[in-house]
Amino acid sequence: MGKHMRCVICDYVYDESIGDQENGVAPGTKWEDVPEDWVCPLCYVGKDHFEEI
């Protein structure tokens, strides 16, 4: 079971086990391996606006 990271702006949750395939992040991609230029698919803020839950 992977880490879950929540966007503090819109509450989108990035789940490492699911990834974000629509935006090029494969299932199983660890949060630290998500590209730095990736943005929240709902509100478009960067990784610095996410916290672990």
C-alpha positions as a printed Julia matrix, in Angstrom:
53×3 Matrix{Float64}:
  0.0    0.0     0.0
  1.47   3.31   -1.08
  1.6    6.78    0.34
 -1.34   9.16   -0.06
 -0.72  12.85   -0.68
 -3.54  15.43   -0.41
 -3.7   18.76   -2.22
 -4.27  21.42    0.43
 -6.1   23.6    -2.12
 -8.75  21.25   -3.56
 -8.42  17.99   -1.53
 -7.38  15.86   -4.54
 -5.58  12.77   -3.24
 -2.6   11.3    -5.09
 -2.43   7.57   -4.32
  0.92   5.97   -5.2
 -0.79   2.67   -6.02
 -3.05   4.37   -8.6
 -0.76   7.1    -9.95
 -2.17   9.64  -12.41
 -2.22   7.83  -15.75
 -4.11  10.61  -17.54
 -1.14  12.88  -16.84
  1.68  10.41  -17.46
  2.28   9.05  -13.95
  2.11   5.25  -13.9
  0.52   3.24  -11.08
  3.1    2.42   -8.42
  5.01   5.7    -8.89
  6.31   6.88   -5.52
  5.52  10.49   -4.64
  9.21  11.41   -4.66
  9.45  10.03   -8.22
  6.53  12.08   -9.57
  8.09  14.71  -11.88
  8.65  18.11  -10.27
  6.65  19.79  -13.06
  3.58  17.61  -12.41
  0.54  19.59  -11.27
 -2.66  18.68   -9.48
 -5.1   17.46  -12.13
 -7.98  19.35  -10.5
 -6.61  22.77   -9.54
 -3.19  22.81  -11.29
 -0.98  23.68   -8.31
  2.47  22.12   -7.9
  3.71  19.33   -5.64
  4.63  21.85   -2.93
  0.91  22.21   -2.17
  0.52  18.57   -1.11
  0.75  17.0     2.34
  0.89  13.37    3.4
 -2.29  11.91    4.86
